[in-house]
Amino acid sequence: MPKRTLRSLVLERRAALDAECHARRSRAVQQRLLATRHFARAGCVGLYRPIRNEVATDLLCRQAWADGKRVVYPRVRGERLEFLAVGPDTGWIEGTFGVREPAGDERVELVAVDLLVVPGVVFDRDGHRLGYGRGYYDRALAGHGCRPLRVGLAFDLQVVDHVPREEHDVRLHVLVTETGVKEFAGFDL
Ligand SMILES: Nc1nc2c(c(=O)[nH]1)N(C=O)[C@@H](CNc1ccc(C(=O)N[C@@H](CCC(=O)O)C(=O)O)cc1)CN2
Ligand SMILES: Nc1ncnc2c1ncn2[C@@H]1O[C@H](COP(=O)(O)OP(=O)(O)OP(=O)(O)O)[C@@H](O)[C@H]1O
């Protein structure tokens, strides 16, 4: 199935989740990640501010702060993503594509991030993902090797057998859904 068809099909499925179901499943996904050694070990965690029924990240953010971890969120700058440190008092402004972005100005280089939660629309069983088709995360992560650890968050309804792949696609190390944590082969975690 072409990327665009797959993307709109899954977006439609995800949009159909009602608020209660979305909240319950988001909690389950986040609790699974919170229970991993990956989260426990990370001193700096990158999150995203959800749009369009993406898995919520609020519990991850609160737990990270409670643990004294550093938390960063992305901001779109032209074709690039920047990551900014965020605390409980950070303000948010409406950025590109309707995503809220930190108002602060404390930039953190991606090499200083231990675990990056990567948003996406469709995910497959080998760690490939499809975003909204602008390539921001693929560009940001190109050439970064194993740091940061790339973790996808998804509802099971977003996972398919095979996502069409291209040369520039950056594979995830770990995918977390409400039913499990999958660590992909080929990485030494
Ligand atoms: N929550 C979240 N934050 C994120 C991303 C993301 O996927 N999710 N990004 C991941 O890159 C970056 C922002 N990039 C984005 C790119 C496109 C769209 C999007 O909804 N595109 C619409 C068209 C919107 C328009 O052109 O006005 C679409 O594809 O239909 C959203 C975010 C950084 N922050
Ligand atoms: N490493 C890269 N260098 C230059 N351009 C890139 C790179 N990675 C992706 N792109 C550009 O981004 C475009 C969109 O890529 P793709 O369809 O894989 O995005 P996506 O994974 O759905 O989106 P996103 O990463 O934003 O969530 C590609 O057509 C390509 O031109």
mmCIF file of C-alpha atoms and ligand atoms in Angstrom:
data_model
loop_
_atom_site.group_PDB
_atom_site.id
_atom_site.type_symbol
_atom_site.label_atom_id
_atom_site.label_comp_id
_atom_site.label_asym_id
_atom_site.label_seq_id
_atom_site.Cartn_x
_atom_site.Cartn_y
_atom_site.Cartn_z
ATOM 1 C CA MET A 1 0.000 0.000 0.000
ATOM 2 C CA PRO A 2 1.392 3.477 -0.862
ATOM 3 C CA LYS A 3 2.618 5.592 2.063
ATOM 4 C CA ARG A 4 -0.069 8.214 1.657
ATOM 5 C CA THR A 5 -2.933 5.721 1.662
ATOM 6 C CA LEU A 6 -1.567 3.915 4.711
ATOM 7 C CA ARG A 7 -1.008 7.196 6.536
ATOM 8 C CA SER A 8 -4.542 8.494 5.970
ATOM 9 C CA LEU A 9 -6.086 5.135 6.832
ATOM 10 C CA VAL A 10 -4.311 4.950 10.192
ATOM 11 C CA LEU A 11 -4.879 8.643 10.925
ATOM 12 C CA GLU A 12 -8.580 8.046 10.439
ATOM 13 C CA ARG A 13 -8.526 5.041 12.773
ATOM 14 C CA ARG A 14 -6.655 6.980 15.437
ATOM 15 C CA ALA A 15 -8.974 9.976 15.112
ATOM 16 C CA ALA A 16 -11.926 7.692 15.821
ATOM 17 C CA LEU A 17 -10.734 6.945 19.394
ATOM 18 C CA ASP A 18 -13.047 8.683 21.851
ATOM 19 C CA ALA A 19 -11.539 10.801 24.621
ATOM 20 C CA GLU A 20 -11.924 8.217 27.361
ATOM 21 C CA CYS A 21 -10.466 5.400 25.328
ATOM 22 C CA HIS A 22 -7.620 7.632 24.176
ATOM 23 C CA ALA A 23 -6.812 8.616 27.758
ATOM 24 C CA ARG A 24 -6.946 5.037 29.045
ATOM 25 C CA ARG A 25 -4.756 3.627 26.291
ATOM 26 C CA SER A 26 -2.334 6.559 26.527
ATOM 27 C CA ARG A 27 -1.894 5.791 30.217
ATOM 28 C CA ALA A 28 -1.242 2.131 29.457
ATOM 29 C CA VAL A 29 1.397 2.936 26.808
ATOM 30 C CA GLN A 30 3.178 5.397 29.064
ATOM 31 C CA GLN A 31 3.153 3.030 32.055
ATOM 32 C CA ARG A 32 4.840 0.399 29.899
ATOM 33 C CA LEU A 33 7.632 2.789 28.976
ATOM 34 C CA LEU A 34 7.968 4.011 32.570
ATOM 35 C CA ALA A 35 8.598 0.409 33.657
ATOM 36 C CA THR A 36 11.568 -0.105 31.302
ATOM 37 C CA ARG A 37 15.259 0.130 32.142
ATOM 38 C CA HIS A 38 15.548 2.517 29.203
ATOM 39 C CA PHE A 39 13.444 5.128 30.949
ATOM 40 C CA ALA A 40 15.041 4.456 34.334
ATOM 41 C CA ARG A 41 18.556 4.939 32.926
ATOM 42 C CA ALA A 42 17.878 8.097 30.926
ATOM 43 C CA GLY A 43 19.081 11.352 32.450
ATOM 44 C CA CYS A 44 17.650 13.409 29.611
ATOM 45 C CA VAL A 45 14.405 12.549 27.862
ATOM 46 C CA GLY A 46 12.960 14.045 24.653
ATOM 47 C CA LEU A 47 9.165 14.131 24.390
ATOM 48 C CA TYR A 48 6.610 15.613 21.998
ATOM 49 C CA ARG A 49 3.489 17.692 22.571
ATOM 50 C CA PRO A 50 0.707 15.520 21.128
ATOM 51 C CA ILE A 51 -1.541 16.535 18.252
ATOM 52 C CA ARG A 52 -4.333 14.721 16.459
ATOM 53 C CA ASN A 53 -4.839 11.928 19.009
ATOM 54 C CA GLU A 54 -1.187 10.911 19.238
ATOM 55 C CA VAL A 55 -0.321 8.940 22.386
ATOM 56 C CA ALA A 56 -0.147 11.372 25.300
ATOM 57 C CA THR A 57 3.201 12.079 26.992
ATOM 58 C CA ASP A 58 2.020 13.870 30.165
ATOM 59 C CA LEU A 59 2.814 11.009 32.565
ATOM 60 C CA LEU A 60 6.288 10.616 31.096
ATOM 61 C CA CYS A 61 6.938 14.307 31.533
ATOM 62 C CA ARG A 62 5.770 14.403 35.136
ATOM 63 C CA GLN A 63 7.687 11.261 36.097
ATOM 64 C CA ALA A 64 10.841 12.535 34.389
ATOM 65 C CA TRP A 65 10.677 15.796 36.342
ATOM 66 C CA ALA A 66 9.943 13.912 39.565
ATOM 67 C CA ASP A 67 13.043 11.775 38.920
ATOM 68 C CA GLY A 68 15.154 14.869 38.330
ATOM 69 C CA LYS A 69 15.650 14.112 34.639
ATOM 70 C CA ARG A 70 16.092 16.794 32.055
ATOM 71 C CA VAL A 71 13.141 17.046 29.650
ATOM 72 C CA VAL A 72 13.290 18.496 26.132
ATOM 73 C CA TYR A 73 10.653 19.178 23.480
ATOM 74 C CA PRO A 74 11.049 19.952 19.764
ATOM 75 C CA ARG A 75 10.568 23.251 17.988
ATOM 76 C CA VAL A 76 10.364 23.615 14.207
ATOM 77 C CA ARG A 77 12.886 26.023 12.712
ATOM 78 C CA GLY A 78 12.419 26.000 8.946
ATOM 79 C CA GLU A 79 13.380 22.519 7.807
ATOM 80 C CA ARG A 80 15.024 21.621 11.093
ATOM 81 C CA LEU A 81 14.023 20.591 14.587
ATOM 82 C CA GLU A 82 15.584 22.142 17.665
ATOM 83 C CA PHE A 83 15.223 20.657 21.121
ATOM 84 C CA LEU A 84 14.586 22.919 24.095
ATOM 85 C CA ALA A 85 14.748 22.179 27.809
ATOM 86 C CA VAL A 86 11.358 22.406 29.508
ATOM 87 C CA GLY A 87 10.402 22.739 33.184
ATOM 88 C CA PRO A 88 7.098 23.102 35.022
ATOM 89 C CA ASP A 89 7.215 26.881 34.537
ATOM 90 C CA THR A 90 8.065 26.923 30.846
ATOM 91 C CA GLY A 91 5.519 28.738 28.677
ATOM 92 C CA TRP A 92 4.200 27.267 25.413
ATOM 93 C CA ILE A 93 3.431 28.943 22.137
ATOM 94 C CA GLU A 94 1.499 27.700 19.147
ATOM 95 C CA GLY A 95 4.112 26.736 16.550
ATOM 96 C CA THR A 96 4.107 25.408 13.007
ATOM 97 C CA PHE A 97 1.479 22.796 12.111
ATOM 98 C CA GLY A 98 -0.507 23.566 15.273
ATOM 99 C CA VAL A 99 2.056 21.930 17.572
ATOM 100 C CA ARG A 100 2.707 23.759 20.824
ATOM 101 C CA GLU A 101 6.379 24.564 21.303
ATOM 102 C CA PRO A 102 8.402 25.639 24.356
ATOM 103 C CA ALA A 103 8.751 29.387 24.657
ATOM 104 C CA GLY A 104 12.119 29.005 26.396
ATOM 105 C CA ASP A 105 15.485 29.310 24.772
ATOM 106 C CA GLU A 106 17.658 26.688 26.406
ATOM 107 C CA ARG A 107 18.731 24.545 23.456
ATOM 108 C CA VAL A 108 19.933 21.010 24.036
ATOM 109 C CA GLU A 109 21.875 19.161 21.338
ATOM 110 C CA LEU A 110 20.437 15.804 20.356
ATOM 111 C CA VAL A 111 23.668 14.021 21.387
ATOM 112 C CA ALA A 112 22.922 15.091 24.960
ATOM 113 C CA VAL A 113 19.507 13.397 24.882
ATOM 114 C CA ASP A 114 19.509 9.798 26.163
ATOM 115 C CA LEU A 115 16.027 8.701 25.146
ATOM 116 C CA LEU A 116 14.000 10.367 22.410
ATOM 117 C CA VAL A 117 10.309 9.622 22.142
ATOM 118 C CA VAL A 118 9.562 9.861 18.426
ATOM 119 C CA PRO A 119 6.025 10.666 17.271
ATOM 120 C CA GLY A 120 4.537 8.863 14.321
ATOM 121 C CA VAL A 121 1.425 7.820 12.480
ATOM 122 C CA VAL A 122 2.169 4.235 11.368
ATOM 123 C CA PHE A 123 4.724 1.831 12.853
ATOM 124 C CA ASP A 124 5.758 -1.651 11.771
ATOM 125 C CA ARG A 125 7.174 -4.805 13.352
ATOM 126 C CA ASP A 126 10.752 -4.010 12.325
ATOM 127 C CA GLY A 127 10.949 -0.522 13.809
ATOM 128 C CA HIS A 128 10.124 1.466 10.709
ATOM 129 C CA ARG A 129 7.809 4.425 11.053
ATOM 130 C CA LEU A 130 5.799 6.884 9.043
ATOM 131 C CA GLY A 131 5.250 10.416 10.285
ATOM 132 C CA TYR A 132 3.249 13.195 8.720
ATOM 133 C CA GLY A 133 5.550 13.099 5.712
ATOM 134 C CA ARG A 134 7.810 16.064 6.286
ATOM 135 C CA GLY A 135 10.880 14.106 7.357
ATOM 136 C CA TYR A 136 11.727 16.246 10.399
ATOM 137 C CA TYR A 137 12.708 13.355 12.646
ATOM 138 C CA ASP A 138 14.524 11.481 9.881
ATOM 139 C CA ARG A 139 16.641 14.557 9.207
ATOM 140 C CA ALA A 140 17.231 15.317 12.877
ATOM 141 C CA LEU A 141 18.343 11.734 13.558
ATOM 142 C CA ALA A 142 20.382 11.116 10.400
ATOM 143 C CA GLY A 143 23.894 9.978 11.297
ATOM 144 C CA HIS A 144 23.250 9.866 15.036
ATOM 145 C CA GLY A 145 23.998 6.164 15.566
ATOM 146 C CA CYS A 146 22.657 4.742 18.807
ATOM 147 C CA ARG A 147 22.270 7.997 20.740
ATOM 148 C CA PRO A 148 19.655 9.048 21.550
ATOM 149 C CA LEU A 149 17.753 5.801 21.987
ATOM 150 C CA ARG A 150 14.785 6.132 19.610
ATOM 151 C CA VAL A 151 11.500 5.052 21.157
ATOM 152 C CA GLY A 152 8.173 5.059 19.329
ATOM 153 C CA LEU A 153 4.878 5.333 21.191
ATOM 154 C CA ALA A 154 1.789 3.967 19.489
ATOM 155 C CA PHE A 155 -1.608 2.452 19.995
ATOM 156 C CA ASP A 156 -1.842 -1.099 18.640
ATOM 157 C CA LEU A 157 -4.165 0.211 15.919
ATOM 158 C CA GLN A 158 -1.177 2.122 14.473
ATOM 159 C CA VAL A 159 1.010 -0.959 14.055
ATOM 160 C CA VAL A 160 1.081 -2.809 10.717
ATOM 161 C CA ASP A 161 3.241 -5.631 9.323
ATOM 162 C CA HIS A 162 5.216 -3.530 6.903
ATOM 163 C CA VAL A 163 5.671 0.183 6.351
ATOM 164 C CA PRO A 164 7.060 1.154 2.928
ATOM 165 C CA ARG A 165 10.650 2.198 3.511
ATOM 166 C CA GLU A 166 13.132 4.553 1.955
ATOM 167 C CA GLU A 167 16.884 5.035 2.215
ATOM 168 C CA HIS A 168 16.618 7.988 4.628
ATOM 169 C CA ASP A 169 14.206 6.352 7.098
ATOM 170 C CA VAL A 170 15.697 6.104 10.579
ATOM 171 C CA ARG A 171 14.608 2.938 12.365
ATOM 172 C CA LEU A 172 13.413 2.883 15.966
ATOM 173 C CA HIS A 173 15.224 0.949 18.678
ATOM 174 C CA VAL A 174 12.081 0.325 20.718
ATOM 175 C CA LEU A 175 8.331 0.476 20.125
ATOM 176 C CA VAL A 176 5.905 0.714 23.024
ATOM 177 C CA THR A 177 2.180 0.088 22.688
ATOM 178 C CA GLU A 178 -0.551 -0.563 25.255
ATOM 179 C CA THR A 179 0.109 -4.317 24.982
ATOM 180 C CA GLY A 180 3.884 -4.493 25.045
ATOM 181 C CA VAL A 181 7.422 -3.229 24.612
ATOM 182 C CA LYS A 182 9.258 -4.413 21.505
ATOM 183 C CA GLU A 183 13.026 -4.090 21.187
ATOM 184 C CA PHE A 184 14.124 -4.401 17.597
ATOM 185 C CA ALA A 185 16.816 -6.754 16.399
ATOM 186 C CA GLY A 186 20.130 -5.468 15.125
ATOM 187 C CA PHE A 187 20.774 -3.080 17.986
ATOM 188 C CA ASP A 188 22.846 -3.819 21.049
ATOM 189 C CA LEU A 189 20.769 -2.343 23.861
HETATM 190 N N1 LIG B 1 3.295 16.008 18.377
HETATM 191 C C1 LIG B 1 4.158 16.131 17.396
HETATM 192 N N2 LIG B 1 5.066 17.099 17.466
HETATM 193 C C2 LIG B 1 5.947 17.244 16.445
HETATM 194 C C3 LIG B 1 5.907 16.411 15.307
HETATM 195 C C4 LIG B 1 4.923 15.380 15.276
HETATM 196 O O1 LIG B 1 4.825 14.570 14.344
HETATM 197 N N3 LIG B 1 4.073 15.285 16.343
HETATM 198 N N4 LIG B 1 6.800 16.617 14.283
HETATM 199 C C5 LIG B 1 7.177 15.670 13.356
HETATM 200 O O2 LIG B 1 7.758 15.942 12.363
HETATM 201 C C6 LIG B 1 7.429 17.941 14.205
HETATM 202 C C7 LIG B 1 6.436 18.881 13.594
HETATM 203 N N5 LIG B 1 6.110 18.478 12.272
HETATM 204 C C8 LIG B 1 4.850 18.277 11.782
HETATM 205 C C9 LIG B 1 4.703 18.190 10.433
HETATM 206 C C10 LIG B 1 3.447 18.054 9.875
HETATM 207 C C11 LIG B 1 2.327 17.978 10.684
HETATM 208 C C12 LIG B 1 0.964 17.867 10.103
HETATM 209 O O3 LIG B 1 -0.009 17.682 10.799
HETATM 210 N N6 LIG B 1 0.834 18.020 8.799
HETATM 211 C C13 LIG B 1 -0.434 18.055 8.139
HETATM 212 C C14 LIG B 1 -0.498 19.277 7.279
HETATM 213 C C15 LIG B 1 -0.535 20.475 8.135
HETATM 214 C C16 LIG B 1 -0.309 21.744 7.353
HETATM 215 O O4 LIG B 1 0.370 21.714 6.314
HETATM 216 O O5 LIG B 1 -0.816 22.758 7.815
HETATM 217 C C17 LIG B 1 -0.646 16.849 7.298
HETATM 218 O O6 LIG B 1 0.340 16.143 7.055
HETATM 219 O O7 LIG B 1 -1.788 16.585 6.939
HETATM 220 C C18 LIG B 1 2.494 18.032 12.049
HETATM 221 C C19 LIG B 1 3.749 18.186 12.599
HETATM 222 C C20 LIG B 1 7.854 18.390 15.556
HETATM 223 N N7 LIG B 1 6.820 18.252 16.524
HETATM 224 N N1 LIG B 2 18.264 12.469 6.040
HETATM 225 C C1 LIG B 2 17.567 13.260 5.205
HETATM 226 N N2 LIG B 2 18.182 14.217 4.497
HETATM 227 C C2 LIG B 2 17.492 15.011 3.663
HETATM 228 N N3 LIG B 2 16.165 14.935 3.480
HETATM 229 C C3 LIG B 2 15.484 14.025 4.158
HETATM 230 C C4 LIG B 2 16.148 13.138 5.070
HETATM 231 N N4 LIG B 2 15.209 12.356 5.634
HETATM 232 C C5 LIG B 2 14.034 12.722 5.096
HETATM 233 N N5 LIG B 2 14.181 13.710 4.206
HETATM 234 C C6 LIG B 2 13.103 14.356 3.414
HETATM 235 O O1 LIG B 2 11.865 14.324 4.098
HETATM 236 C C7 LIG B 2 10.813 13.883 3.217
HETATM 237 C C8 LIG B 2 9.744 13.156 3.987
HETATM 238 O O2 LIG B 2 10.216 11.925 4.460
HETATM 239 P P1 LIG B 2 9.232 10.792 4.982
HETATM 240 O O3 LIG B 2 8.080 10.635 4.055
HETATM 241 O O4 LIG B 2 10.046 9.595 5.318
HETATM 242 O O5 LIG B 2 8.711 11.499 6.328
HETATM 243 P P2 LIG B 2 8.027 10.914 7.613
HETATM 244 O O6 LIG B 2 8.916 9.900 8.264
HETATM 245 O O7 LIG B 2 6.654 10.488 7.274
HETATM 246 O O8 LIG B 2 7.942 12.254 8.488
HETATM 247 P P3 LIG B 2 8.538 12.736 9.892
HETATM 248 O O9 LIG B 2 9.944 12.207 10.026
HETATM 249 O O10 LIG B 2 8.456 14.215 9.794
HETATM 250 O O11 LIG B 2 7.654 12.238 10.946
HETATM 251 C C9 LIG B 2 11.510 13.018 2.194
HETATM 252 O O12 LIG B 2 10.865 13.105 0.958
HETATM 253 C C10 LIG B 2 12.907 13.601 2.121
HETATM 254 O O13 LIG B 2 13.000 14.525 1.070
#
